[in-house]
Amino acid sequence: MKLLTAATLLLASTAAFARPAPLVSIPSHDGFFDNIAAHCGKAYEGTVTVDNATGASSFAGKKLVMHVRRCDERELQVPFHVGDDASRTWIITKTGSGLSLKHDHRHKDGTDDISTMYGGHTVDAGFESVQSFPADQYSKELFVNQGIPQSIGNTWQMYIYPEKFTYRLIRQGREFRVDFDLTKPITPPTAPWGYKD
């Protein structure tokens, strides 16, 4: 009888730990995530509205398109096409301690760029329409190893309003911003490099 009771308790305790941990989040993070997810499957054209870098911009004269391509309860995949360059995908993830933004950069053959998966994590509640992602430690070390230590101060920001989505990069002495018109969906582009339709 004691052996049967012990076996029953063991099975019960195993079953209690078998379910996945709950995904915890706060309302402002959920609202921001849901506001972007509401555009899942749609693509929009954008314009560079601020770029204070010196020299020729790699974005000059090119069609800029964001595509809210894949969405589930934990992750959003948003490719950012620059002309024919389909190397960039923004990945926004619920982490249980906030939201993460990563930049997945691939080569045309699908292999990882040396500069990939950099980004940051929220450090505060933000707002349903605005979130900031200061560079995380992985990104800081990547930037130092690549000889661009000025980028360790990067903060990426995303804004989503009914008529406009904004992607913004700021650091001391540097600002880059692209605004996308959410009132005019366009035909979605093909899958970004390294992904499948």
Tab-separated table of C-alpha atoms in Angstrom:
chain	number	residue	atom	x	y	z
A	1	MET	CA	0.000	0.000	0.000
A	2	LYS	CA	2.850	2.395	0.859
A	3	LEU	CA	4.481	1.640	-2.505
A	4	LEU	CA	1.226	2.393	-4.356
A	5	THR	CA	0.784	5.663	-2.454
A	6	ALA	CA	4.372	6.714	-3.230
A	7	ALA	CA	3.908	5.889	-6.915
A	8	THR	CA	0.662	7.885	-7.021
A	9	LEU	CA	2.329	10.901	-5.383
A	10	LEU	CA	5.257	10.695	-7.820
A	11	LEU	CA	2.921	10.647	-10.832
A	12	ALA	CA	0.871	13.513	-9.431
A	13	SER	CA	3.956	15.653	-8.809
A	14	THR	CA	5.291	14.898	-12.316
A	15	ALA	CA	1.965	15.871	-13.875
A	16	ALA	CA	1.969	19.135	-11.936
A	17	PHE	CA	5.292	20.154	-13.518
A	18	ALA	CA	4.498	18.885	-17.035
A	19	ARG	CA	2.469	21.905	-18.165
A	20	PRO	CA	4.273	24.857	-19.768
A	21	ALA	CA	4.979	27.865	-17.608
A	22	PRO	CA	2.487	30.697	-18.119
A	23	LEU	CA	3.477	33.593	-20.340
A	24	VAL	CA	3.321	36.619	-18.051
A	25	SER	CA	3.102	40.169	-19.346
A	26	ILE	CA	1.814	43.597	-18.395
A	27	PRO	CA	-0.984	45.551	-20.108
A	28	SER	CA	1.207	48.148	-21.854
A	29	HIS	CA	3.433	45.457	-23.377
A	30	ASP	CA	0.398	43.373	-24.374
A	31	GLY	CA	-1.274	46.402	-25.927
A	32	PHE	CA	1.803	47.319	-27.965
A	33	PHE	CA	2.271	43.729	-29.139
A	34	ASP	CA	-1.432	43.413	-30.032
A	35	ASN	CA	-1.451	46.737	-31.893
A	36	ILE	CA	1.251	45.438	-34.242
A	37	ALA	CA	-0.293	41.948	-34.471
A	38	ALA	CA	-3.547	43.542	-35.653
A	39	HIS	CA	-1.706	44.229	-38.932
A	40	CYS	CA	-0.592	40.619	-39.403
A	41	GLY	CA	-0.372	39.662	-43.058
A	42	LYS	CA	-0.249	43.283	-44.239
A	43	ALA	CA	2.604	45.297	-45.710
A	44	TYR	CA	3.187	49.058	-45.797
A	45	GLU	CA	5.541	51.440	-47.549
A	46	GLY	CA	7.709	53.835	-45.586
A	47	THR	CA	9.869	56.922	-45.895
A	48	VAL	CA	13.058	57.923	-44.111
A	49	THR	CA	12.039	61.026	-42.165
A	50	VAL	CA	15.242	61.525	-40.125
A	51	ASP	CA	18.808	60.412	-40.892
A	52	ASN	CA	21.626	62.553	-39.562
A	53	ALA	CA	24.448	60.225	-40.667
A	54	THR	CA	27.089	61.771	-42.894
A	55	GLY	CA	27.728	60.345	-46.332
A	56	ALA	CA	25.436	58.567	-48.756
A	57	SER	CA	22.625	56.563	-47.196
A	58	SER	CA	22.158	52.953	-48.276
A	59	PHE	CA	18.412	53.658	-48.106
A	60	ALA	CA	18.433	56.637	-50.491
A	61	GLY	CA	16.025	56.277	-53.396
A	62	LYS	CA	14.953	52.756	-52.421
A	63	LYS	CA	11.454	51.459	-51.728
A	64	LEU	CA	11.098	50.723	-48.009
A	65	VAL	CA	8.532	48.102	-46.974
A	66	MET	CA	7.599	46.580	-43.617
A	67	HIS	CA	5.566	43.365	-43.663
A	68	VAL	CA	3.915	42.055	-40.485
A	69	ARG	CA	4.470	38.545	-41.752
A	70	ARG	CA	4.160	36.040	-38.921
A	71	CYS	CA	2.359	36.401	-35.616
A	72	ASP	CA	1.661	34.122	-32.688
A	73	GLU	CA	1.006	34.722	-29.006
A	74	ARG	CA	4.734	35.063	-28.229
A	75	GLU	CA	6.456	36.413	-31.347
A	76	LEU	CA	6.013	38.817	-34.252
A	77	GLN	CA	8.209	38.607	-37.358
A	78	VAL	CA	8.330	41.838	-39.351
A	79	PRO	CA	10.631	41.837	-42.402
A	80	PHE	CA	11.963	45.245	-43.429
A	81	HIS	CA	12.747	45.319	-47.158
A	82	VAL	CA	15.078	47.997	-48.541
A	83	GLY	CA	14.715	47.932	-52.306
A	84	ASP	CA	15.713	44.422	-53.415
A	85	ASP	CA	17.524	43.816	-50.125
A	86	ALA	CA	15.450	41.345	-48.079
A	87	SER	CA	18.120	40.713	-45.439
A	88	ARG	CA	16.383	42.287	-42.429
A	89	THR	CA	13.650	40.936	-40.136
A	90	TRP	CA	12.578	42.565	-36.891
A	91	ILE	CA	11.595	39.985	-34.283
A	92	ILE	CA	9.510	41.189	-31.337
A	93	THR	CA	9.141	38.613	-28.564
A	94	LYS	CA	7.332	38.454	-25.253
A	95	THR	CA	9.962	37.248	-22.779
A	96	GLY	CA	8.063	37.068	-19.509
A	97	SER	CA	9.998	40.088	-18.249
A	98	GLY	CA	9.068	42.478	-21.034
A	99	LEU	CA	9.526	42.663	-24.787
A	100	SER	CA	12.621	41.904	-26.829
A	101	LEU	CA	13.478	43.380	-30.235
A	102	LYS	CA	16.028	41.522	-32.349
A	103	HIS	CA	17.342	42.271	-35.834
A	104	ASP	CA	17.718	39.020	-37.802
A	105	HIS	CA	20.123	39.733	-40.681
A	106	ARG	CA	20.673	37.095	-43.369
A	107	HIS	CA	22.560	36.798	-46.623
A	108	LYS	CA	20.744	36.067	-49.867
A	109	ASP	CA	21.550	32.351	-49.490
A	110	GLY	CA	19.861	32.354	-46.070
A	111	THR	CA	23.022	32.149	-43.978
A	112	ASP	CA	23.439	34.448	-40.991
A	113	ASP	CA	25.184	37.762	-41.406
A	114	ILE	CA	28.062	38.318	-38.979
A	115	SER	CA	25.971	41.155	-37.549
A	116	THR	CA	22.723	39.449	-36.597
A	117	MET	CA	20.317	39.115	-33.678
A	118	TYR	CA	21.416	42.377	-32.145
A	119	GLY	CA	18.787	44.443	-30.393
A	120	GLY	CA	17.474	45.187	-26.957
A	121	HIS	CA	14.909	44.628	-24.255
A	122	THR	CA	12.361	46.888	-22.614
A	123	VAL	CA	13.370	48.184	-19.184
A	124	ASP	CA	10.088	49.835	-18.263
A	125	ALA	CA	6.364	49.658	-18.969
A	126	GLY	CA	6.419	51.934	-21.991
A	127	PHE	CA	3.044	52.548	-23.589
A	128	GLU	CA	0.607	50.665	-25.801
A	129	SER	CA	1.743	52.914	-28.659
A	130	VAL	CA	5.473	53.281	-27.870
A	131	GLN	CA	8.218	50.957	-26.656
A	132	SER	CA	11.987	51.487	-26.300
A	133	PHE	CA	14.631	48.769	-26.542
A	134	PRO	CA	18.074	49.773	-25.175
A	135	ALA	CA	20.917	47.595	-26.466
A	136	ASP	CA	21.318	44.320	-24.572
A	137	GLN	CA	24.641	42.845	-23.472
A	138	TYR	CA	24.926	40.458	-26.440
A	139	SER	CA	24.560	43.428	-28.789
A	140	LYS	CA	27.092	45.558	-26.913
A	141	GLU	CA	29.722	42.818	-27.108
A	142	LEU	CA	28.918	42.204	-30.779
A	143	PHE	CA	29.361	45.900	-31.565
A	144	VAL	CA	32.691	46.091	-29.715
A	145	ASN	CA	33.959	42.962	-31.498
A	146	GLN	CA	32.957	44.493	-34.840
A	147	GLY	CA	34.808	47.725	-34.124
A	148	ILE	CA	31.721	49.920	-33.758
A	149	PRO	CA	31.718	50.611	-29.994
A	150	GLN	CA	29.686	53.792	-30.520
A	151	SER	CA	26.689	51.507	-31.149
A	152	ILE	CA	26.659	50.194	-27.569
A	153	GLY	CA	24.559	53.256	-26.736
A	154	ASN	CA	21.876	52.290	-29.258
A	155	THR	CA	18.231	52.429	-28.280
A	156	TRP	CA	15.654	51.275	-30.795
A	157	GLN	CA	12.140	52.639	-30.542
A	158	MET	CA	8.909	51.601	-32.208
A	159	TYR	CA	5.751	53.664	-32.310
A	160	ILE	CA	2.385	52.422	-33.536
A	161	TYR	CA	-0.595	54.692	-34.026
A	162	PRO	CA	-3.744	54.116	-36.104
A	163	GLU	CA	-2.240	55.802	-39.182
A	164	LYS	CA	1.517	55.397	-38.709
A	165	PHE	CA	4.203	52.919	-37.605
A	166	THR	CA	7.671	54.280	-36.821
A	167	TYR	CA	11.008	52.526	-36.452
A	168	ARG	CA	13.645	54.732	-34.837
A	169	LEU	CA	17.292	54.311	-33.808
A	170	ILE	CA	18.875	56.821	-31.444
A	171	ARG	CA	22.193	57.179	-29.634
A	172	GLN	CA	24.399	60.123	-28.760
A	173	GLY	CA	24.890	62.089	-31.972
A	174	ARG	CA	22.856	59.694	-34.132
A	175	GLU	CA	19.205	59.452	-35.140
A	176	PHE	CA	17.546	57.392	-37.857
A	177	ARG	CA	13.792	57.160	-38.371
A	178	VAL	CA	11.446	55.531	-40.893
A	179	ASP	CA	7.695	56.201	-40.882
A	180	PHE	CA	5.254	53.772	-42.521
A	181	ASP	CA	1.775	54.749	-43.709
A	182	LEU	CA	-0.680	52.283	-42.159
A	183	THR	CA	-3.624	53.732	-44.075
A	184	LYS	CA	-2.441	52.266	-47.407
A	185	PRO	CA	-1.647	48.530	-47.344
A	186	ILE	CA	0.376	47.318	-50.320
A	187	THR	CA	0.946	43.888	-51.851
A	188	PRO	CA	3.183	41.954	-49.441
A	189	PRO	CA	6.669	41.135	-50.715
A	190	THR	CA	8.112	37.647	-50.978
A	191	ALA	CA	9.663	36.003	-47.932
A	192	PRO	CA	12.811	37.638	-46.566
A	193	TRP	CA	16.123	35.913	-47.116
A	194	GLY	CA	16.432	32.724	-45.059
A	195	TYR	CA	12.668	32.334	-44.550
A	196	LYS	CA	10.058	30.411	-46.552
A	197	ASP	CA	6.595	31.507	-47.745
